[in-house]
Short mmCIF file of C-alpha atoms in Angstrom, two decimals:
data_model
loop_
_atom_site.label_atom_id
_atom_site.label_comp_id
_atom_site.label_asym_id
_atom_site.label_seq_id
_atom_site.Cartn_x
_atom_site.Cartn_y
_atom_site.Cartn_z
CA UNK P 1 15.52 -23.29 2.49
CA UNK P 2 14.51 -20.05 0.77
CA UNK P 3 11.77 -20.20 -1.83
CA UNK P 4 12.03 -16.56 -2.98
CA UNK P 5 14.80 -14.54 -4.60
CA UNK P 6 14.34 -12.05 -1.77
CA UNK P 7 15.65 -14.59 0.76
CA UNK P 8 17.78 -16.71 -1.56
CA UNK P 9 21.41 -17.12 -0.58
CA UNK P 10 22.17 -16.51 -4.26
CA UNK P 11 19.94 -13.54 -5.09
CA UNK P 12 18.92 -11.79 -1.88
CA UNK P 13 21.45 -8.97 -2.19
CA UNK P 14 20.71 -8.56 -5.89
CA UNK P 15 17.01 -7.84 -5.25
CA UNK P 16 17.20 -6.38 -1.74
CA UNK P 17 19.42 -5.10 1.03
CA UNK P 18 20.24 -6.60 4.45
CA UNK P 19 18.99 -3.45 6.18
CA UNK P 20 15.53 -3.63 4.61
CA UNK P 21 15.25 -7.40 4.98
CA UNK P 22 15.90 -6.96 8.68
CA UNK P 23 12.87 -4.66 8.97
CA UNK P 24 10.59 -7.35 7.58
CA UNK P 25 12.14 -10.50 9.04
CA UNK P 26 9.84 -12.75 11.08
CA UNK P 27 11.54 -12.03 14.39
CA UNK P 28 11.42 -8.28 13.78
CA UNK P 29 7.71 -8.49 13.06
CA UNK P 30 7.00 -10.62 16.12
CA UNK P 31 8.93 -8.13 18.23
CA UNK P 32 6.74 -5.37 16.81
CA UNK P 33 3.66 -7.35 17.87
CA UNK P 34 5.12 -7.56 21.38
CA UNK P 35 5.99 -3.85 21.34
CA UNK P 36 2.38 -2.99 20.52
CA UNK P 37 1.04 -5.30 23.23
CA UNK P 38 3.38 -3.72 25.79
CA UNK P 39 2.46 -0.20 24.66
CA UNK P 40 -1.22 -1.12 24.93
CA UNK P 41 -0.78 -2.32 28.51
CA UNK P 42 1.13 0.85 29.44
CA UNK P 43 -1.52 3.05 27.81
CA UNK P 44 -4.31 1.24 29.62
CA UNK P 45 -2.48 1.53 32.93
CA UNK P 46 -2.03 5.28 32.38
CA UNK P 47 -5.78 5.53 31.79
CA UNK P 48 -6.65 3.44 34.84
CA UNK P 49 -8.05 0.55 32.82
CA UNK P 50 -5.61 -2.06 34.15
CA UNK P 51 -3.31 -2.00 37.20
CA UNK P 52 -0.02 -0.16 36.72
CA UNK P 53 1.75 -3.15 38.28
CA UNK P 54 0.39 -5.36 35.50
CA UNK P 55 1.73 -3.03 32.80
CA UNK P 56 5.16 -2.93 34.47
CA UNK P 57 5.31 -6.71 34.66
CA UNK P 58 4.09 -7.18 31.09
CA UNK P 59 6.83 -4.83 29.90
CA UNK P 60 9.54 -6.61 31.88
CA UNK P 61 8.43 -10.21 31.31
CA UNK P 62 7.24 -10.24 27.68
CA UNK P 63 10.39 -11.62 26.06
CA UNK P 64 10.66 -12.77 22.46
CA UNK P 65 13.56 -15.04 23.44
CA UNK P 66 11.22 -17.10 25.60
CA UNK P 67 8.71 -17.80 22.83
CA UNK P 68 8.20 -21.35 21.62
CA UNK P 69 8.16 -20.51 17.92
CA UNK P 70 7.31 -24.04 16.79
CA UNK P 71 4.27 -24.05 19.05
CA UNK P 72 3.33 -20.56 17.87
CA UNK P 73 3.62 -21.61 14.22
CA UNK P 74 1.51 -24.72 14.75
CA UNK P 75 -1.21 -22.75 16.50
CA UNK P 76 -1.09 -20.04 13.83
CA UNK P 77 -1.82 -22.69 11.22
CA UNK P 78 -4.95 -23.60 13.17
CA UNK P 79 -6.13 -20.11 14.12
CA UNK P 80 -5.14 -18.45 10.85
CA UNK P 81 -3.48 -15.49 12.55
CA UNK P 82 -0.42 -15.20 14.82
CA UNK P 83 -1.74 -12.91 17.56
CA UNK P 84 -3.84 -15.33 19.60
CA UNK P 85 -0.96 -17.86 19.70
CA UNK P 86 1.36 -15.04 20.75
CA UNK P 87 -1.03 -13.81 23.43
CA UNK P 88 -1.31 -17.33 24.85
CA UNK P 89 2.43 -17.45 25.41
CA UNK P 90 2.79 -13.85 26.60
CA UNK P 91 -0.01 -14.34 29.11
CA UNK P 92 1.73 -17.40 30.51
CA UNK P 93 5.07 -15.58 30.57
CA UNK P 94 3.66 -12.68 32.56
CA UNK P 95 2.14 -14.74 35.36
CA UNK P 96 -0.81 -13.16 37.17
CA UNK P 97 -0.42 -9.98 35.11
CA UNK P 98 -0.83 -12.05 31.97
CA UNK P 99 -4.62 -11.75 32.30
CA UNK P 100 -4.28 -8.12 31.15
CA UNK P 101 -2.31 -8.84 27.96
CA UNK P 102 -4.26 -7.79 24.84
CA UNK P 103 -6.97 -6.19 26.99
CA UNK P 104 -9.80 -4.83 24.79
CA UNK P 105 -7.87 -5.25 21.53
CA UNK P 106 -8.47 -7.40 18.48
CA UNK P 107 -5.96 -9.27 16.35
CA UNK P 108 -6.06 -6.75 13.51
CA UNK P 109 -5.30 -3.86 15.88
CA UNK P 110 -2.01 -5.46 16.83
CA UNK P 111 -1.08 -6.63 13.36
CA UNK P 112 -1.96 -3.39 11.59
CA UNK P 113 -0.13 -1.24 14.12
CA UNK P 114 2.92 -3.50 13.98
CA UNK P 115 3.00 -3.16 10.21
CA UNK P 116 2.78 0.63 10.55
CA UNK P 117 5.85 0.46 12.79
CA UNK P 118 7.62 -1.60 10.12
CA UNK P 119 6.55 0.85 7.42
CA UNK P 120 7.92 3.74 9.48
CA UNK P 121 11.34 2.05 9.68
CA UNK P 122 11.20 1.08 6.03
CA UNK P 123 10.27 4.59 4.87
CA UNK P 124 13.27 5.94 6.77
CA UNK P 125 15.50 3.61 4.75
CA UNK P 126 13.82 4.52 1.45
CA UNK P 127 14.13 8.21 2.25
CA UNK P 128 17.83 7.85 3.00
CA UNK P 129 18.49 5.83 -0.15
CA UNK P 130 16.51 8.30 -2.29
CA UNK P 131 18.40 11.24 -0.85
CA UNK P 132 21.76 9.62 -1.58
CA UNK P 133 20.70 8.73 -5.12
CA UNK P 134 19.43 12.26 -5.77
CA UNK P 135 22.77 13.71 -4.68
CA UNK P 136 24.51 11.40 -7.17
CA UNK P 137 22.17 12.47 -9.98
CA UNK P 138 22.48 16.16 -9.12
CA UNK P 139 26.28 15.91 -9.32
CA UNK P 140 25.99 14.14 -12.67
CA UNK P 141 23.56 16.70 -14.06
CA UNK P 142 25.95 19.49 -13.15
CA UNK P 143 29.02 17.65 -14.48
CA UNK P 144 27.44 16.81 -17.85
CA UNK P 145 25.35 19.98 -18.16
CA UNK P 146 26.94 20.97 -21.47
CA UNK P 147 27.89 17.58 -22.93
CA UNK P 148 25.93 17.29 -26.19
CA UNK P 149 24.31 14.07 -27.32
CA UNK P 150 21.52 12.94 -29.57
CA UNK P 151 18.05 13.29 -28.14
CA UNK P 152 15.82 10.47 -29.34
CA UNK P 153 12.09 10.12 -29.88
CA UNK P 154 10.50 6.89 -31.11
CA UNK P 155 14.05 5.46 -30.85
CA UNK P 156 15.25 7.77 -33.63
CA UNK P 157 17.39 10.89 -33.57
CA UNK P 158 15.19 13.88 -32.79
CA UNK P 159 17.09 16.97 -31.61
CA UNK P 160 20.33 17.52 -29.71
CA UNK P 161 20.18 17.52 -25.92
CA UNK P 162 22.88 17.28 -23.28
CA UNK P 163 23.60 14.29 -21.11
CA UNK P 164 23.23 16.55 -18.09
CA UNK P 165 19.73 17.43 -19.26
CA UNK P 166 18.83 13.75 -19.58
CA UNK P 167 20.11 13.07 -16.05
CA UNK P 168 18.23 16.10 -14.72
CA UNK P 169 15.00 14.75 -16.19
CA UNK P 170 15.60 11.51 -14.27
CA UNK P 171 16.36 13.50 -11.14
CA UNK P 172 13.22 15.62 -11.39
CA UNK P 173 10.98 12.58 -10.94
CA UNK P 174 12.94 11.21 -8.00
CA UNK P 175 12.87 14.58 -6.27
CA UNK P 176 9.08 14.58 -6.57
CA UNK P 177 9.04 11.08 -5.06
CA UNK P 178 10.98 12.44 -2.08
CA UNK P 179 8.29 15.09 -1.67
CA UNK P 180 5.55 12.48 -1.95
CA UNK P 181 7.23 10.35 0.70
CA UNK P 182 7.30 13.26 3.15
CA UNK P 183 3.68 14.12 2.37
CA UNK P 184 2.33 10.61 2.93
CA UNK P 185 3.94 10.08 6.34
CA UNK P 186 1.17 11.83 8.33
CA UNK P 187 -1.48 9.85 6.49
CA UNK P 188 0.23 6.47 6.77
CA UNK P 189 2.00 6.49 10.14
CA UNK P 190 -1.27 6.10 12.00
CA UNK P 191 -1.84 3.30 14.51
CA UNK P 192 -4.96 1.19 14.93
CA UNK P 193 -7.04 0.31 17.99
CA UNK P 194 -10.67 -0.40 17.35
CA UNK P 195 -11.56 -3.66 18.96
CA UNK P 196 -13.81 -6.26 17.34
CA UNK P 197 -15.84 -3.96 15.08
CA UNK P 198 -13.79 -0.79 15.32
CA UNK P 199 -15.96 0.90 17.96
CA UNK P 200 -13.77 0.26 21.03
CA UNK P 201 -16.84 -1.04 22.83
CA UNK P 202 -14.70 -3.40 24.93
CA UNK P 203 -13.03 -0.43 26.62
CA UNK P 204 -16.24 1.43 27.42
CA UNK P 205 -15.84 5.11 28.14
CA UNK P 206 -12.06 4.80 28.26
CA UNK P 207 -11.70 3.70 24.63
CA UNK P 208 -10.65 6.97 23.01
CA UNK P 209 -8.36 7.90 25.89
CA UNK P 210 -6.56 4.55 25.66
CA UNK P 211 -6.41 4.92 21.90
CA UNK P 212 -4.73 8.32 22.15
CA UNK P 213 -2.33 7.18 24.87
CA UNK P 214 -1.34 4.07 22.86
CA UNK P 215 -0.37 6.18 19.87
CA UNK P 216 1.58 8.48 22.17
CA UNK P 217 3.51 5.47 23.49
CA UNK P 218 4.30 4.33 19.95
CA UNK P 219 4.89 7.85 18.56
CA UNK P 220 2.24 7.34 15.89
CA UNK P 221 -0.56 9.60 14.72
CA UNK P 222 -4.04 9.06 16.14
CA UNK P 223 -6.77 8.26 13.60
CA UNK P 224 -10.11 10.01 14.04
CA UNK P 225 -11.89 6.74 13.28
CA UNK P 226 -10.92 3.08 12.92
CA UNK P 227 -9.38 2.03 9.62
CA UNK P 228 -9.75 -1.75 9.76
CA UNK P 229 -11.48 -1.75 6.37
CA UNK P 230 -10.18 1.45 4.75
CA UNK P 231 -6.72 0.61 3.50
CA UNK P 232 -5.79 3.66 1.47
CA UNK P 233 -2.76 4.38 3.66
CA UNK P 234 -0.97 1.14 2.88
CA UNK P 235 -2.17 1.26 -0.73
CA UNK P 236 -0.74 4.76 -1.13
CA UNK P 237 2.56 3.63 0.34
CA UNK P 238 3.05 0.71 -2.01
CA UNK P 239 1.90 2.74 -4.98
CA UNK P 240 4.57 5.29 -4.06
CA UNK P 241 7.09 2.45 -4.19
CA UNK P 242 5.64 1.62 -7.59
CA UNK P 243 6.31 5.19 -8.70
CA UNK P 244 9.85 5.14 -7.34
CA UNK P 245 10.75 1.85 -8.98
CA UNK P 246 8.95 2.93 -12.15
CA UNK P 247 11.29 5.92 -12.38
CA UNK P 248 14.26 3.67 -11.66
CA UNK P 249 13.05 1.33 -14.41
CA UNK P 250 13.01 4.25 -16.86
CA UNK P 251 16.58 5.13 -15.92
CA UNK P 252 17.59 1.49 -16.30
CA UNK P 253 16.02 1.21 -19.73
CA UNK P 254 17.73 4.37 -20.97
CA UNK P 255 21.11 3.23 -19.69
CA UNK P 256 20.69 -0.30 -21.08
CA UNK P 257 19.95 1.03 -24.56
CA UNK P 258 22.78 3.56 -24.38
CA UNK P 259 24.99 0.69 -23.23
CA UNK P 260 24.21 -1.42 -26.30
CA UNK P 261 27.01 -2.03 -28.80
CA UNK P 262 25.47 0.21 -31.45
CA UNK P 263 25.18 3.17 -29.06
CA UNK P 264 28.16 2.58 -26.73
CA UNK P 265 27.62 5.88 -24.95
CA UNK P 266 27.66 4.71 -21.33
CA UNK P 267 28.74 1.63 -19.38
CA UNK P 268 28.00 0.35 -15.91
CA UNK P 269 30.97 0.54 -13.52
CA UNK P 270 33.65 -2.02 -14.24
CA UNK P 271 33.95 -4.82 -11.71
CA UNK P 272 35.94 -7.82 -12.84
CA UNK P 273 33.56 -10.59 -13.77
CA UNK P 274 30.39 -8.51 -13.37
CA UNK P 275 28.03 -9.06 -16.28
CA UNK P 276 30.24 -11.77 -17.75
CA UNK P 277 28.91 -14.47 -20.07
CA UNK P 278 29.66 -18.15 -19.57
CA UNK P 279 30.38 -18.50 -23.30
CA UNK P 280 31.22 -15.05 -24.70
CA UNK P 281 34.33 -13.49 -23.14
CA UNK P 282 33.62 -10.08 -24.68
CA UNK P 283 30.29 -9.59 -22.89
CA UNK P 284 29.72 -6.94 -20.23
CA UNK P 285 26.04 -7.10 -19.50
CA UNK P 286 24.20 -4.24 -17.68
CA UNK P 287 23.37 -6.27 -14.57
CA UNK P 288 22.28 -3.45 -12.26
CA UNK P 289 19.94 -2.06 -14.90
CA UNK P 290 18.42 -5.48 -15.47
CA UNK P 291 17.76 -5.91 -11.75
CA UNK P 292 16.27 -2.42 -11.49
CA UNK P 293 13.95 -3.09 -14.41
CA UNK P 294 12.83 -6.45 -13.05
CA UNK P 295 12.12 -4.94 -9.64
CA UNK P 296 10.10 -2.12 -11.17
CA UNK P 297 7.86 -4.64 -12.92
CA UNK P 298 7.38 -6.72 -9.78
CA UNK P 299 6.60 -3.75 -7.51
CA UNK P 300 4.13 -2.44 -10.08
CA UNK P 301 2.24 -5.73 -9.82
CA UNK P 302 2.20 -5.45 -6.02
CA UNK P 303 0.91 -1.87 -6.31
CA UNK P 304 -2.00 -3.22 -8.32
CA UNK P 305 -2.57 -5.93 -5.73
CA UNK P 306 -2.73 -3.30 -3.00
CA UNK P 307 -5.39 -1.42 -4.95
CA UNK P 308 -7.39 -4.62 -5.19
CA UNK P 309 -6.87 -5.24 -1.47
CA UNK P 310 -8.61 -1.95 -0.66
CA UNK P 311 -11.99 -3.51 -1.36
CA UNK P 312 -13.03 -4.83 2.04
CA UNK P 313 -16.46 -5.97 3.09
CA UNK P 314 -18.37 -4.36 5.97
CA UNK P 315 -16.50 -3.79 9.28
CA UNK P 316 -13.92 -6.58 9.03
CA UNK P 317 -12.77 -8.19 5.82
CA UNK P 318 -12.88 -11.80 4.65
CA UNK P 319 -9.63 -12.01 2.73
CA UNK P 320 -8.35 -8.83 1.04
CA UNK P 321 -6.33 -8.02 4.17
CA UNK P 322 -4.21 -11.11 3.62
CA UNK P 323 -3.09 -9.86 0.20
CA UNK P 324 -1.28 -7.02 1.93
CA UNK P 325 0.90 -9.53 3.75
CA UNK P 326 2.22 -10.64 0.37
CA UNK P 327 2.75 -7.20 -1.12
CA UNK P 328 4.06 -4.85 1.55
CA UNK P 329 7.27 -6.54 2.64
CA UNK P 330 8.29 -7.69 -0.84
CA UNK P 331 7.68 -4.23 -2.30
CA UNK P 332 9.85 -2.51 0.27
CA UNK P 333 12.67 -5.04 -0.08
CA UNK P 334 12.68 -4.83 -3.88
CA UNK P 335 12.52 -1.02 -3.84
CA UNK P 336 15.49 -0.86 -1.49
CA UNK P 337 17.33 -3.31 -3.74
CA UNK P 338 16.58 -1.26 -6.86
CA UNK P 339 17.71 1.96 -5.18
CA UNK P 340 20.91 0.25 -4.07
CA UNK P 341 21.59 -0.99 -7.59
CA UNK P 342 20.89 2.50 -8.97
CA UNK P 343 23.33 4.11 -6.54
CA UNK P 344 26.05 1.65 -7.50
CA UNK P 345 25.42 1.94 -11.21
CA UNK P 346 25.06 5.72 -11.47
CA UNK P 347 27.81 6.66 -9.03
CA UNK P 348 30.34 4.84 -11.21
CA UNK P 349 28.73 5.22 -14.63
CA UNK P 350 31.32 5.40 -17.39
CA UNK P 351 30.32 8.11 -19.85
CA UNK P 352 31.92 8.20 -23.31
CA UNK P 353 31.55 11.83 -24.37
CA UNK P 354 33.40 11.28 -27.64
CA UNK P 355 31.02 8.48 -28.64
CA UNK P 356 28.07 10.71 -27.77
CA UNK P 357 29.44 13.35 -30.14
CA UNK P 358 30.09 10.76 -32.84
CA UNK P 359 26.54 9.48 -32.57
CA UNK P 360 25.25 13.05 -32.62
CA UNK P 361 26.96 13.55 -36.00
CA UNK P 362 26.05 10.17 -37.47
CA UNK P 363 23.01 11.45 -39.41
CA UNK P 364 25.11 13.94 -41.37
CA UNK P 365 23.39 16.97 -39.87
CA UNK P 366 19.82 15.75 -40.16
CA UNK P 367 19.35 16.01 -36.39
CA UNK P 368 19.31 19.81 -36.74
CA UNK P 369 16.96 19.98 -39.73
CA UNK P 370 14.48 21.81 -37.49
CA UNK P 371 17.12 24.48 -36.76
CA UNK P 372 17.57 25.11 -40.49
CA UNK P 373 13.81 25.21 -41.01
CA UNK P 374 13.38 27.79 -38.24
CA UNK P 375 16.31 29.82 -39.63
CA UNK P 376 14.75 29.89 -43.11
CA UNK P 377 11.14 30.39 -41.99
CA UNK P 378 11.34 34.19 -41.44
CA UNK P 379 12.15 34.60 -45.14
CA UNK P 380 9.78 32.16 -46.85
CA UNK P 381 7.25 31.17 -44.17
CA UNK P 382 7.29 28.15 -41.90
CA UNK P 383 5.48 25.68 -44.13
CA UNK P 384 7.53 26.47 -47.23
CA UNK P 385 10.71 26.30 -45.15
CA UNK P 386 9.59 22.88 -43.89
CA UNK P 387 9.08 21.63 -47.45
CA UNK P 388 12.43 22.96 -48.64
CA UNK P 389 14.34 21.36 -45.78
CA UNK P 390 12.31 18.15 -46.12
CA UNK P 391 13.46 17.82 -49.74
CA UNK P 392 17.04 18.56 -48.68
CA UNK P 393 16.88 15.80 -46.05
CA UNK P 394 15.70 13.31 -48.69
CA UNK P 395 18.68 14.23 -50.88
CA UNK P 396 21.06 13.65 -47.95
CA UNK P 397 19.91 10.02 -47.96
CA UNK P 398 19.90 9.65 -51.72
CA UNK P 399 23.22 11.34 -52.48
CA UNK P 400 25.08 10.24 -49.33
CA UNK P 401 26.06 13.81 -48.50
CA UNK P 402 25.69 15.87 -45.34
CA UNK P 403 22.94 18.39 -44.82
CA UNK P 404 25.24 21.40 -45.10
CA UNK P 405 26.45 20.28 -48.53
CA UNK P 406 22.92 19.84 -49.84
CA UNK P 407 21.70 23.13 -48.38
CA UNK P 408 24.71 24.93 -49.89
CA UNK P 409 23.54 23.71 -53.30
CA UNK P 410 19.93 24.76 -52.80
CA UNK P 411 19.14 28.29 -54.12
CA UNK P 412 15.88 28.41 -52.16
CA UNK P 413 18.12 28.39 -49.07
CA UNK P 414 21.27 30.22 -50.15
CA UNK P 415 19.24 33.14 -51.56
CA UNK P 416 18.30 34.00 -47.98
CA UNK P 417 20.76 32.34 -45.61
CA UNK P 418 24.53 33.09 -45.78
CA UNK P 419 26.99 30.20 -45.77
CA UNK P 420 28.39 31.05 -42.35
CA UNK P 421 24.88 31.09 -40.89
CA UNK P 422 24.21 27.70 -42.50
CA UNK P 423 27.31 26.30 -40.83
CA UNK P 424 26.09 27.51 -37.46
CA UNK P 425 22.59 26.17 -38.05
CA UNK P 426 23.88 22.72 -38.98
CA UNK P 427 26.16 22.37 -35.96
CA UNK P 428 24.20 20.36 -33.35
CA UNK P 429 26.01 22.06 -30.47
CA UNK P 430 24.33 25.32 -31.45
CA UNK P 431 20.82 23.87 -31.10
CA UNK P 432 20.61 22.78 -27.50
CA UNK P 433 17.77 25.14 -26.72
CA UNK P 434 17.35 25.81 -23.00
CA UNK P 435 18.58 22.38 -21.94
CA UNK P 436 21.58 23.65 -19.89
CA UNK P 437 19.48 26.39 -18.29
CA UNK P 438 16.80 23.84 -17.37
CA UNK P 439 19.48 21.84 -15.56
CA UNK P 440 20.45 24.99 -13.65
CA UNK P 441 16.84 25.75 -12.76
CA UNK P 442 16.21 22.26 -11.42
CA UNK P 443 19.37 22.30 -9.31
CA UNK P 444 18.45 25.75 -7.94
CA UNK P 445 14.97 24.53 -7.01
CA UNK P 446 16.40 21.52 -5.21
CA UNK P 447 18.95 23.64 -3.36
CA UNK P 448 16.22 26.05 -2.29
CA UNK P 449 14.18 23.23 -0.75
CA UNK P 450 17.06 21.67 1.15
#
């Protein structure tokens, strides 16, 4: 029975995806261990360390289907690591050639390199999901480029923006994450072969040649020195996932608030029964956003754990390494799940442009008080203009009128600013600044990079 939401029959597809779970399933990982052992034998045969016949037989006879998993699990409980139990069975499987299985390697070499192979597959999935999500956001930014809405700071109306601008801000972060992912690949997709203390002493003069040939077999980069106890590559990877899910959490929070009854500006895609309440028939809860936000918080904690796990003692660690086993797989699964939820939610997001306009006008023109101040400033100075408009805003509240009405009754304003100009200044649509052009610039930059 599952003991985690990531494997739960109820929640696994809410917090993850089948594709990413497959990368980190037990049998996939064990197969990666076997792949590394086979590649090691082939590399050593190429370098004349072991007989070529042995490498050929190890490759043909090492079969995951023939493993006694119960025996392997029991022995792992005793040893503390799965590689020695695996090597015992592979050696037996491979007959006389079995003596050359795991030649000159140490447990961490196999496990670390296998995880790098998993990370390579997982990064491919994340990259694909990110690319699809960024296309969705780019289309939205273009579609809603000129749709005005209230911009909010400290949860209060600030200045007008456009919904396309808001979406483009979301997109800008995710595009940078795509760049970061590409940049970290050379640093992270590096295999490990160091032997007991990282010096490859067990392979004598052939150590570096075998090392290079092994990475060639696995299509991984060759490290210049062993990284048994320097874990910045994995830490960087999971912290990137923390950045990605952090940005998704920001999107989720924005959409959840805009989805609230008082705002009612956007809604998650309608699917009958989705977000329903067991007691309140009217409810339509933002389920995807809630899952994205939860995942962002969980991955952030794992990112912190990976930073802590960087602190290893001497040439082989006494425990921090194990923390990675907890963090890496879960972080990738939850990030894939959050990206999947984001794609579903944003690709079908229901946008109420009329409600956005209604909300934009709800403060009776106060949202463009800055526009009036800047229009008056050339005549009376910025600070005096600020004070005049500040008093006018107070009267809007006290007299329950709109800003244009109050300004039209204020000689300190009408002496300098004609009525038609005041109308233009108090129309929020006329105070969008460079928001639409910023959307264009971002989309041009993205197009230029693709």
